[in-house]
mmCIF file of C-alpha atoms in Angstrom:
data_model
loop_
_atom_site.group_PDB
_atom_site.id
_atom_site.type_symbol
_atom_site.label_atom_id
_atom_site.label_comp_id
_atom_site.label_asym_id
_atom_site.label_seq_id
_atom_site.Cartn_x
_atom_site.Cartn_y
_atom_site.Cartn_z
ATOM 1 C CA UNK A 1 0.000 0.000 0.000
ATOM 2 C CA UNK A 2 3.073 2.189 1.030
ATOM 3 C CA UNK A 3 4.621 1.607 -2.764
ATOM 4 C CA UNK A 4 1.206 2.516 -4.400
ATOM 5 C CA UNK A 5 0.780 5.670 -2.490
ATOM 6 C CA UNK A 6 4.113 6.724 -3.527
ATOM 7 C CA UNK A 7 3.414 6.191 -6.886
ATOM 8 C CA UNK A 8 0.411 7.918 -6.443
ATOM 9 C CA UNK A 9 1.589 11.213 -4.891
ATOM 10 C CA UNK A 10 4.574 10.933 -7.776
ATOM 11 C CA UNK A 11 6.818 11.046 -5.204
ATOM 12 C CA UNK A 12 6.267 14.924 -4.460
ATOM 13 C CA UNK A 13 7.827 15.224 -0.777
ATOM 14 C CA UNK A 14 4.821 17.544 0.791
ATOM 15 C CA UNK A 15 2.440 14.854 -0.601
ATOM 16 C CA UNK A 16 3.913 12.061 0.560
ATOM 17 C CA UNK A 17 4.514 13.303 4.370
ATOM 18 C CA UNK A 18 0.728 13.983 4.314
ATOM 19 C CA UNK A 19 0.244 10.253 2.933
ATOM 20 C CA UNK A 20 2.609 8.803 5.560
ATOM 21 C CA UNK A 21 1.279 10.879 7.956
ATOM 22 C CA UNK A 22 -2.643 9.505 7.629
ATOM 23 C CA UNK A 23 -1.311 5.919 6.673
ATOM 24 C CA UNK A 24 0.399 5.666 10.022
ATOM 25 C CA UNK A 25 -2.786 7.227 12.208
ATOM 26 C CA UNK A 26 -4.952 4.637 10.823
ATOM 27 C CA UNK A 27 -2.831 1.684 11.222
ATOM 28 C CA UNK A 28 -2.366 3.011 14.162
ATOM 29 C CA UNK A 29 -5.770 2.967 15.341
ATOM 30 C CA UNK A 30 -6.539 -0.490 14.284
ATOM 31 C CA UNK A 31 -3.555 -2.388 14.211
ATOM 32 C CA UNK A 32 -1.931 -0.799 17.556
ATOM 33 C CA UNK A 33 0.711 1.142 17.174
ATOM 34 C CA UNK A 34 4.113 -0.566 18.123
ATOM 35 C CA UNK A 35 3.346 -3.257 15.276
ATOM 36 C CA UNK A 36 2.218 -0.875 12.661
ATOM 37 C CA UNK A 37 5.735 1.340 13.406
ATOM 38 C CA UNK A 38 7.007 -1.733 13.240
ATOM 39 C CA UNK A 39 5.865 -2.015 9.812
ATOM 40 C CA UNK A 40 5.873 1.624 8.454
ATOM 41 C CA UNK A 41 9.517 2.709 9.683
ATOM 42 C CA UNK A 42 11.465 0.097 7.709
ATOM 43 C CA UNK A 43 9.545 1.313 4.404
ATOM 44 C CA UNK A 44 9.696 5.046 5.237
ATOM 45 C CA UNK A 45 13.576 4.710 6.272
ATOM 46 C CA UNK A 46 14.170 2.627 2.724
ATOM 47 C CA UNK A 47 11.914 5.970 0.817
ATOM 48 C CA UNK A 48 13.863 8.517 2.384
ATOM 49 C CA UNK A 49 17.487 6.710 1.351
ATOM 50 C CA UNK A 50 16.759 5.917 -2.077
ATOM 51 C CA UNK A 51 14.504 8.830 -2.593
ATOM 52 C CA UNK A 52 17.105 10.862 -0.818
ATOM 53 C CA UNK A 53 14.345 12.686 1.398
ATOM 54 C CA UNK A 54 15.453 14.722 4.803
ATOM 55 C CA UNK A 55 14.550 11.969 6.951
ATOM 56 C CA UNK A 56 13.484 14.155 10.198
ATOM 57 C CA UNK A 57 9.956 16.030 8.363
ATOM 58 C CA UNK A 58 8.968 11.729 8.055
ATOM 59 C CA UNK A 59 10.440 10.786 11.356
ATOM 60 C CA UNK A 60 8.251 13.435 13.098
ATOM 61 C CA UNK A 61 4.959 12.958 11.307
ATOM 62 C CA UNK A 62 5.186 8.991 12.248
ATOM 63 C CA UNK A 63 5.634 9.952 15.384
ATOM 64 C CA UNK A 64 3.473 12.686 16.012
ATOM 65 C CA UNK A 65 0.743 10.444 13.756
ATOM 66 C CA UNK A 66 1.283 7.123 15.847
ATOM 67 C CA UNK A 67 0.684 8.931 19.210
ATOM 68 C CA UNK A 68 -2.593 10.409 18.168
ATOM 69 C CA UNK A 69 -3.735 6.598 16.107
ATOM 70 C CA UNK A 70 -3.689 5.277 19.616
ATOM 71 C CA UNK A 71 -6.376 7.695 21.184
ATOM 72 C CA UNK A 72 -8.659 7.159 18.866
ATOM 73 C CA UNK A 73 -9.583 3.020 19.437
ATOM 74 C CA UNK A 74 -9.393 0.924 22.253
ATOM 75 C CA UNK A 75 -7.337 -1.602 20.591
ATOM 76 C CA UNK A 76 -4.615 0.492 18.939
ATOM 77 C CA UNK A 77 -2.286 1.852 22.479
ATOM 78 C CA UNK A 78 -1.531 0.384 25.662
ATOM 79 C CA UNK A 79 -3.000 3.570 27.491
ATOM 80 C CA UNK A 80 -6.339 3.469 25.962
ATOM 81 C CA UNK A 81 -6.647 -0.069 26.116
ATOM 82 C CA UNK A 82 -6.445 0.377 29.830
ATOM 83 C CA UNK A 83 -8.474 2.789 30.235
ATOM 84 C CA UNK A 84 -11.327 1.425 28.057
ATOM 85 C CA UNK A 85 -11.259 -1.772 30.276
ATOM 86 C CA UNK A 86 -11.031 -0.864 33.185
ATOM 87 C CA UNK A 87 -13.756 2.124 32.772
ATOM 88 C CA UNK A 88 -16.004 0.268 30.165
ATOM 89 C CA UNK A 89 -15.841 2.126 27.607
ATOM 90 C CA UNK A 90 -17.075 0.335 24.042
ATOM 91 C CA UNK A 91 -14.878 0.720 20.793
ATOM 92 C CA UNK A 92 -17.352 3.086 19.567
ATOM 93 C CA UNK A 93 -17.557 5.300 22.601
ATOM 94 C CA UNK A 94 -13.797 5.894 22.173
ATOM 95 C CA UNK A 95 -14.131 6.348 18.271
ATOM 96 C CA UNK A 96 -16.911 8.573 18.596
ATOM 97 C CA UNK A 97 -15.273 10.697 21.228
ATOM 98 C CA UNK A 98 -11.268 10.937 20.835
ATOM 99 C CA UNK A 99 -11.595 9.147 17.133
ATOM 100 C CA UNK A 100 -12.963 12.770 15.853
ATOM 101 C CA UNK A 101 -11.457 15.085 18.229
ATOM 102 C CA UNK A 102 -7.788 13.002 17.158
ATOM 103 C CA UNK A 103 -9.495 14.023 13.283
ATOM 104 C CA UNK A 104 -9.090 17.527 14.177
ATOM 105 C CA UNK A 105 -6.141 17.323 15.834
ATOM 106 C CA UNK A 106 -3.805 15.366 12.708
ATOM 107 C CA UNK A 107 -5.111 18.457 10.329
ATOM 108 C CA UNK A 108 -3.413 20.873 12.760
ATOM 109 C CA UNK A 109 -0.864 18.355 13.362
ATOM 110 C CA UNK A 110 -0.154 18.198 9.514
ATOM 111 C CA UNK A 111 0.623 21.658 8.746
ATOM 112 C CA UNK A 112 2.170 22.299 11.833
ATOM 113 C CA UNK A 113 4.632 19.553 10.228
ATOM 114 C CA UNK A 114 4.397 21.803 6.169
ATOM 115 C CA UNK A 115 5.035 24.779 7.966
ATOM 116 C CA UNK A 116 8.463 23.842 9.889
ATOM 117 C CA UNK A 117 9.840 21.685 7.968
ATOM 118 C CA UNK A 118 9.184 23.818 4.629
ATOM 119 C CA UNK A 119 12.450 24.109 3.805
ATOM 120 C CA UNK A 120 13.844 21.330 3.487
ATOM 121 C CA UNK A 121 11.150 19.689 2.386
ATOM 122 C CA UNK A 122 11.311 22.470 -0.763
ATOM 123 C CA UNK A 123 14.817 21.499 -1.689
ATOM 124 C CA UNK A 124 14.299 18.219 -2.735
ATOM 125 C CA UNK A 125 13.498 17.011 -6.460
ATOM 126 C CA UNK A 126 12.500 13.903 -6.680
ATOM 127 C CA UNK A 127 13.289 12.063 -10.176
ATOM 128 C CA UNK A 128 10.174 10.467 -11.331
ATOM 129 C CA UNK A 129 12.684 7.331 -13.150
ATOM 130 C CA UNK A 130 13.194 6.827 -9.048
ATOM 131 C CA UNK A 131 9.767 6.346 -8.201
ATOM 132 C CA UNK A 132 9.250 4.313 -11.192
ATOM 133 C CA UNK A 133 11.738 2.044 -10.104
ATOM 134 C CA UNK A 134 8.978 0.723 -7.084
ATOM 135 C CA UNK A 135 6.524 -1.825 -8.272
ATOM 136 C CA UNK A 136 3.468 -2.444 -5.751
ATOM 137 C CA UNK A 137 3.185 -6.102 -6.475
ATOM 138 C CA UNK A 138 6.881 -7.450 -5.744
ATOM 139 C CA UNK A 139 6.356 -5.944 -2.024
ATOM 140 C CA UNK A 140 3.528 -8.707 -1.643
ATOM 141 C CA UNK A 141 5.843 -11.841 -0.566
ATOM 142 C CA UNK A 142 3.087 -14.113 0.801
ATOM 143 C CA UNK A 143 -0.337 -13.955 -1.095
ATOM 144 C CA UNK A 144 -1.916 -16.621 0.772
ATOM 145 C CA UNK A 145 -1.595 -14.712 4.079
ATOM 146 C CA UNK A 146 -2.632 -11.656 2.253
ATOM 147 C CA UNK A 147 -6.102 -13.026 1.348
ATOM 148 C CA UNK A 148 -6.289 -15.497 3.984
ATOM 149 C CA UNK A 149 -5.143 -13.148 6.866
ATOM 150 C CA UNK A 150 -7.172 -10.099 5.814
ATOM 151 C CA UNK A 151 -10.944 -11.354 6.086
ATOM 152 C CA UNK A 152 -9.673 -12.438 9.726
ATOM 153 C CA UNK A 153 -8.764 -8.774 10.839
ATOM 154 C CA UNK A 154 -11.496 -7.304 9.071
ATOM 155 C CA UNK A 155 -13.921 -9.853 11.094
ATOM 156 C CA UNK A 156 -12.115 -9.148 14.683
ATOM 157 C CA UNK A 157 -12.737 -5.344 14.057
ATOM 158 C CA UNK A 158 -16.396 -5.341 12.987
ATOM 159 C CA UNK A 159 -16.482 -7.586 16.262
ATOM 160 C CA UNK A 160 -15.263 -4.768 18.366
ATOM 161 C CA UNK A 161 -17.666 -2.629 16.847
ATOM 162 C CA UNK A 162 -20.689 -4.209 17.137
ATOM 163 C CA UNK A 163 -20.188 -6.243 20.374
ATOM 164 C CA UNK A 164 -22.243 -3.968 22.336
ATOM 165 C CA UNK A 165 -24.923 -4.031 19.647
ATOM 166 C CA UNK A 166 -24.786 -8.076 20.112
ATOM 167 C CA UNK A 167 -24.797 -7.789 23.466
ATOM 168 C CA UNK A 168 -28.169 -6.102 23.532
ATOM 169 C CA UNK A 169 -29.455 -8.555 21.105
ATOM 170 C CA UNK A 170 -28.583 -12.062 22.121
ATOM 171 C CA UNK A 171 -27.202 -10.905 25.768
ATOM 172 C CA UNK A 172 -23.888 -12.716 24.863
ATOM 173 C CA UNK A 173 -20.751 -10.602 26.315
ATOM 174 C CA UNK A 174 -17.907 -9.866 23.648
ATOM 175 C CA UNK A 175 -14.304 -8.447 25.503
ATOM 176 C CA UNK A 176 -11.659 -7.020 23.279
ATOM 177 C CA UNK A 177 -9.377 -9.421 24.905
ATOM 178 C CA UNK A 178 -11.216 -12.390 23.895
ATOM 179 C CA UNK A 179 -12.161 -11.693 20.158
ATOM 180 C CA UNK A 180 -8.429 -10.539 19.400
ATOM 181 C CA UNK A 181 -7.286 -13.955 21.141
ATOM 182 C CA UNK A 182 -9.904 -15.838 19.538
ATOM 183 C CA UNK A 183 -8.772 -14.262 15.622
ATOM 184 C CA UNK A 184 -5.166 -15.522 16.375
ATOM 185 C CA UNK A 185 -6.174 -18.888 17.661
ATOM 186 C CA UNK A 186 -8.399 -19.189 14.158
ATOM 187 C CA UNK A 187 -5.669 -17.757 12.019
ATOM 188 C CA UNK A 188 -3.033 -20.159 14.273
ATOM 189 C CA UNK A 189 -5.176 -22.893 12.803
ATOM 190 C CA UNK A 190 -5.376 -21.005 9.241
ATOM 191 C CA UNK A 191 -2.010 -20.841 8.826
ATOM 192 C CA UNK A 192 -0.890 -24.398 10.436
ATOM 193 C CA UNK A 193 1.239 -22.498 12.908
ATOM 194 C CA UNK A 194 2.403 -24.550 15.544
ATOM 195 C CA UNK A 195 1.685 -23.624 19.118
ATOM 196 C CA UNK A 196 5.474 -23.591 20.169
ATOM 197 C CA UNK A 197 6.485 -21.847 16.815
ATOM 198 C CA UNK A 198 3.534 -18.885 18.237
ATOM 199 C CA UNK A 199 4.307 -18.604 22.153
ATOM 200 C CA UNK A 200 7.946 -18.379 21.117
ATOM 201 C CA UNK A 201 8.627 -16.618 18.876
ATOM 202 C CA UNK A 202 5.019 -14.434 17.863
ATOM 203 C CA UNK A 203 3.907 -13.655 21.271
ATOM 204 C CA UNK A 204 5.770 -10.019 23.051
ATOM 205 C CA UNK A 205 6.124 -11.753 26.554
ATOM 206 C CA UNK A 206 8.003 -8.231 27.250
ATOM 207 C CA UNK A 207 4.735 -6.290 27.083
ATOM 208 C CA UNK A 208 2.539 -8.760 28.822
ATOM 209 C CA UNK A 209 4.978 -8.735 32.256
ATOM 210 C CA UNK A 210 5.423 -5.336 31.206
ATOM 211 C CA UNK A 211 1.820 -4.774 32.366
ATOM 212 C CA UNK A 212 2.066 -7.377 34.857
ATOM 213 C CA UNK A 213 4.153 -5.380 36.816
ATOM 214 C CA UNK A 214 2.387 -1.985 36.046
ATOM 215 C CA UNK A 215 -0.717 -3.627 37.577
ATOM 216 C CA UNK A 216 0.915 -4.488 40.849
ATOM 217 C CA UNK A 217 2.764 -1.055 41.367
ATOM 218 C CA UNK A 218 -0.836 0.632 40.633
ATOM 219 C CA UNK A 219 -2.378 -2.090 43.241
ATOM 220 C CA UNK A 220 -0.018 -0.778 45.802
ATOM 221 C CA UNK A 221 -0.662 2.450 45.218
ATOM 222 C CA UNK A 222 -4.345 2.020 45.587
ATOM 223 C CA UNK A 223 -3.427 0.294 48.997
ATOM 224 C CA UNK A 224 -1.396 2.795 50.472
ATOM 225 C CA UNK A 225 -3.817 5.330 49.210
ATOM 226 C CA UNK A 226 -1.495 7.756 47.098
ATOM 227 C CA UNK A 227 -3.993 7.532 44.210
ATOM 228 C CA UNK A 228 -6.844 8.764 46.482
ATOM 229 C CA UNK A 229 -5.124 11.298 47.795
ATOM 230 C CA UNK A 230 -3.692 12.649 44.167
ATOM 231 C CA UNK A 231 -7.454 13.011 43.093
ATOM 232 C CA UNK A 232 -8.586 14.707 46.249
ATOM 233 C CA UNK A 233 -5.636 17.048 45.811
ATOM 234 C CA UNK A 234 -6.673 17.450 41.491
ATOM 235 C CA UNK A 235 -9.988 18.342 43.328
ATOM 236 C CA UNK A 236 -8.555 20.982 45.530
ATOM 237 C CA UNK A 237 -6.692 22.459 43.494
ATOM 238 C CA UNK A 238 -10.061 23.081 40.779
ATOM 239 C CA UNK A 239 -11.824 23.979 43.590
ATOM 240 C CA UNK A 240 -14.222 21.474 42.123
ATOM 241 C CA UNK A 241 -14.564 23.084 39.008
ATOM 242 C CA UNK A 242 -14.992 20.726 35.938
ATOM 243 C CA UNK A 243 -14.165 23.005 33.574
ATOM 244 C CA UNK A 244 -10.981 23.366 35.869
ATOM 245 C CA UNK A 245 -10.010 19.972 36.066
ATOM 246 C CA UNK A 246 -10.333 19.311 32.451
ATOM 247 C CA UNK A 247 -7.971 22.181 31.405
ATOM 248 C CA UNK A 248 -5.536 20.547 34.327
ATOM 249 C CA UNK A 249 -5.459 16.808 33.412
ATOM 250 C CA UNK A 250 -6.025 17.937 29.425
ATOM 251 C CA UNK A 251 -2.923 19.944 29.280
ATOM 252 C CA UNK A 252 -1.084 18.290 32.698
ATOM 253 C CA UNK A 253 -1.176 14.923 31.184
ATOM 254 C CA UNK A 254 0.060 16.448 28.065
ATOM 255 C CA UNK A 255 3.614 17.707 29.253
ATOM 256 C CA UNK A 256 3.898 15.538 31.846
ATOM 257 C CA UNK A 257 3.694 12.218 29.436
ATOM 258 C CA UNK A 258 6.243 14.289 26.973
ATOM 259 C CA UNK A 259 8.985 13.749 30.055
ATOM 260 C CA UNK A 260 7.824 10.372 31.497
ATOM 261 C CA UNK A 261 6.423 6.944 30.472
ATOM 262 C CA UNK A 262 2.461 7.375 29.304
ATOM 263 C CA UNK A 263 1.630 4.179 30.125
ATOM 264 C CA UNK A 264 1.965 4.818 34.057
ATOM 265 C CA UNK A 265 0.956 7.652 34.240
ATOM 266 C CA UNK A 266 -2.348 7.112 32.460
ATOM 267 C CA UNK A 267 -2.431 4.041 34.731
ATOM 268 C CA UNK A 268 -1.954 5.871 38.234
ATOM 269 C CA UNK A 269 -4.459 9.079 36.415
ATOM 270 C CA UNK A 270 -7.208 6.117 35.710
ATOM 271 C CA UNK A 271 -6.936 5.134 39.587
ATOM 272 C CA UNK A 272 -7.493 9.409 40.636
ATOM 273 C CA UNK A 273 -10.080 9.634 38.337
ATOM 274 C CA UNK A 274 -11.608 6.608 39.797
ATOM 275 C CA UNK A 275 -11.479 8.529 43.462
ATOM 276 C CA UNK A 276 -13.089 11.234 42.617
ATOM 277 C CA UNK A 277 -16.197 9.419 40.891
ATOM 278 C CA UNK A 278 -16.538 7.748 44.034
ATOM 279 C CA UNK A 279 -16.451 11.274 45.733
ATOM 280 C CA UNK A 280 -19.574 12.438 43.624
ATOM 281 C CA UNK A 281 -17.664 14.023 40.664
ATOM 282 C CA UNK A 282 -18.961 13.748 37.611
ATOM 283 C CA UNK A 283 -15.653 12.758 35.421
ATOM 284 C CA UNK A 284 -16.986 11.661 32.001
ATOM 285 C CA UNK A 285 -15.071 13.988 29.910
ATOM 286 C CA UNK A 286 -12.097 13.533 32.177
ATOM 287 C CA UNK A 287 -11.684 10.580 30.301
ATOM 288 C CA UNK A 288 -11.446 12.133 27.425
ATOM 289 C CA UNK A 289 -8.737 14.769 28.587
ATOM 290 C CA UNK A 290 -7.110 12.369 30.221
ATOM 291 C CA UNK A 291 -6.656 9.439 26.993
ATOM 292 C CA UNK A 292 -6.151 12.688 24.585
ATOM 293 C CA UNK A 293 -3.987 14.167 26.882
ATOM 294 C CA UNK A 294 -1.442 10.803 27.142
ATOM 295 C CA UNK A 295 -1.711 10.507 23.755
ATOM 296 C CA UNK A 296 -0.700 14.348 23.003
ATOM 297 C CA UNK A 297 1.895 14.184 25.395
ATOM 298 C CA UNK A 298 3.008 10.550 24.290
ATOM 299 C CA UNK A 299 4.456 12.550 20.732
ATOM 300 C CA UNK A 300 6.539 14.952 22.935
ATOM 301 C CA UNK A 301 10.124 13.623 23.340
ATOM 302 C CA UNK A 302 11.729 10.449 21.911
ATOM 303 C CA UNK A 303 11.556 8.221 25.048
ATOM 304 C CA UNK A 304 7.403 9.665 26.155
ATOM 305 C CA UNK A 305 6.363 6.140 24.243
ATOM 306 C CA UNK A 306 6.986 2.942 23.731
ATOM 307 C CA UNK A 307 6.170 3.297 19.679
ATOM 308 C CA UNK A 308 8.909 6.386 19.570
ATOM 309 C CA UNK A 309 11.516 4.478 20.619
ATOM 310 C CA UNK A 310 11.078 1.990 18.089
ATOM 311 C CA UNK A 311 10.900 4.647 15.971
ATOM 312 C CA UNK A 312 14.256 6.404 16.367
ATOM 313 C CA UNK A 313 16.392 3.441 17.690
ATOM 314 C CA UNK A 314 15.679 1.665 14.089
ATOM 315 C CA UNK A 315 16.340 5.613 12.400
ATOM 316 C CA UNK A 316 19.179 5.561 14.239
ATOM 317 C CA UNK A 317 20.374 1.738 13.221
ATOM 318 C CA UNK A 318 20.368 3.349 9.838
ATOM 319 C CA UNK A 319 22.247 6.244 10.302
ATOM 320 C CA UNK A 320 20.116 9.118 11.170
ATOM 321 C CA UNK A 321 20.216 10.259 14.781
ATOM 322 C CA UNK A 322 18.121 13.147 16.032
ATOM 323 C CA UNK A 323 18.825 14.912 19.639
ATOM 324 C CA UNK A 324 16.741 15.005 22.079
ATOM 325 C CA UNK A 325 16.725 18.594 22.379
ATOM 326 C CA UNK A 326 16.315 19.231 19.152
ATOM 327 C CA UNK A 327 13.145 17.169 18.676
ATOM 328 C CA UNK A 328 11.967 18.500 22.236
ATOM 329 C CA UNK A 329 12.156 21.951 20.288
ATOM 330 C CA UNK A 330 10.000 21.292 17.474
ATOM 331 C CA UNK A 331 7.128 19.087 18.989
ATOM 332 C CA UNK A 332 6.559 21.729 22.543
ATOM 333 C CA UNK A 333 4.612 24.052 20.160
ATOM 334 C CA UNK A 334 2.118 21.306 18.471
ATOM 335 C CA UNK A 335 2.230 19.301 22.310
ATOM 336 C CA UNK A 336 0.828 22.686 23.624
ATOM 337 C CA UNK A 337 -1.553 23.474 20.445
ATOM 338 C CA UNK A 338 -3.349 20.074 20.420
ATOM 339 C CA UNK A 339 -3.674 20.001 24.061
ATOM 340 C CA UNK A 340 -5.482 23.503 24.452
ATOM 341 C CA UNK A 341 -7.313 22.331 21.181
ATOM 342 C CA UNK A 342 -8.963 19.006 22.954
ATOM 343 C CA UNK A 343 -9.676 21.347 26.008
ATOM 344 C CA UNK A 344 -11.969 23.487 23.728
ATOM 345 C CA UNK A 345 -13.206 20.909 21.793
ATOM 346 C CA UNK A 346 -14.511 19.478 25.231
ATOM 347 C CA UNK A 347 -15.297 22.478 26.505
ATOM 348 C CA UNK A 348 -17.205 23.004 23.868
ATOM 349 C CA UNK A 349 -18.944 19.365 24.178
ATOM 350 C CA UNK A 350 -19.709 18.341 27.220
ATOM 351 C CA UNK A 351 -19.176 21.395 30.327
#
């Protein structure tokens, strides 16, 4: 798809960042976003050598584009997965509410990226003989996983769409969890993969301890009551105010995730959000600010996410390193912009 959209755009360097750019926020929102970097990096890295592109104007719309894919599903980031579940909030409660806000949100982020990097994006002339030389087909290596593969996904995500629709119909309860397991147990059996062959080598036993781990630091927390008392003093500090403690976990969760981990912190934020709906709050578009918010913030530095380190340790693997500083100094501006953005647009919505 990468090859044909290249061909497509005729290789003009504006074009193709906005093409990148929307490629990786979709994929990002329905494939998860560590394996769809996974997948887009390699190919943008191989574009930008033989197309002999400034790599940094791609690097930062993948980024910037990955972080916001993950708000807008509960399947596509490890922050709003958590949040979803542990809130219960359906796939399209999430897509209706941070899917079209994170819509608004990639246009600003888009020219944010035309405007800055305009000049070197300018200088290049791309030789249409070069982007002839890419044929669409000989990037397909495996047909039968192509066209056995796809009507799999596409079943697993009408699944998450609809499951509280069959719910109310036949009563039967659908969880995320359990249709994305179920897809790779059928496509195990699709594809004749043998179990050993899958829990070895297929399965990220990094991430699931990962979280493993995350859950028993947030238990403890809960237990010694420092997430109780971090909402009571959110609440203090608003004075109760909703409209005050949107604009503070909106924009807080924005900077702070640019400087530490999102996925704790949206963890340890679900737990004070938790305390103060049990106080008598009413914190339904806190959720909001608070999974936009991560998700802003997760685009802010190089080490904010787990997907932007994959991103820059491969970039760097082939030769293009980018300071932290220096990144730091071109994402503050659209960090700050989208995060005063989704505090208007909820604003605006719901207080």
């Amino acid at each position: 798809m990468a090859i044909w959209l290249v061909k497509k755009v005729r290789g003009n360097p504006h074009l193709l960042l906005i093409v990148i750019g929307y490629l990786t926020l979709f994929m990002t929102a329905f494939f998860s976003n560590i394996p769809a970097v996974l997948i887009i990096t390699p190919i943008v890295l191989i574009l930008v050598r033989s197309l002999k592109l400034p790599y940094l104007p791609y690097l930062f719309i993948l980024v910037m584009m990955a972080n916001l894919g993950g708000a807008m599903t509960p399947i596509s980031d490890p922050t709003t997965y958590y949040q979803a579940k542990t809130v219960g909030l359906g796939f399209m409660e999430v897509l209706s509410n941070s899917g079209l806000i994170v819509l608004l949100l990639s246009v600003i982020t888009t020219i944010y990226s035309l405007i800055i990097f305009r000049k070197p994006l300018s200088k290049v002339k791309v030789k249409k003989s070069d982007v002839a030389l890419y044929k669409p087909a000989s990037a397909l290596k495996n047909m039968r996983v192509l066209y056995r593969g796809t009507p799999i996904l596409v079943l697993a995500i009408i699944l998450m769409i609809s499951k509280e629709y069959i719910f109310s119909k036949t009563g039967i309860t659908l969880d995320n969890a359990t249709i994305a397991l179920g897809s790779a147990f059928f496509a195990m059996l699709l594809f004749h993969r043998k179990p050993h062959v899958v829990f070895k080598q297929l399965i990220d036993w990094e991430i699931i301890f990962f979280f493993m781990g995350l859950f028993v630091v947030v238990g403890a927390l809960e237990f010694t009551q420092v997430i109780e008392l971090l909402g009571r003093s959110l609440v203090t500090l608003s004075h109760g105010s909703d409209v005050v403690l949107a604009f503070l976990i909106a924009t807080g969760s924005a900077l702070l995730s640019t400087f530490i981990d999102n996925v704790p912190y949206n963890i340890t934020m679900v737990g004070a959000i938790q305390a103060m709906q049990a106080a008598g709050i009413s914190v339904y578009p806190l959720w909001w600010a608070l999974n936009l918010g991560t998700s802003i913030g997760g685009a802010g530095s190089p080490i904010a996410a787990a997907c932007n380190v994959i991103i820059f340790g491969q970039a760097e693997k082939e030769g293009y390193k980018t300071s932290f500083g220096h990144y730091l100094k071109l994402a503050m501006p659209i960090i700050l912009i989208n995060s005063l953005v989704t505090f208007g647009v909820l604003w605006w919505r719901y207080l």
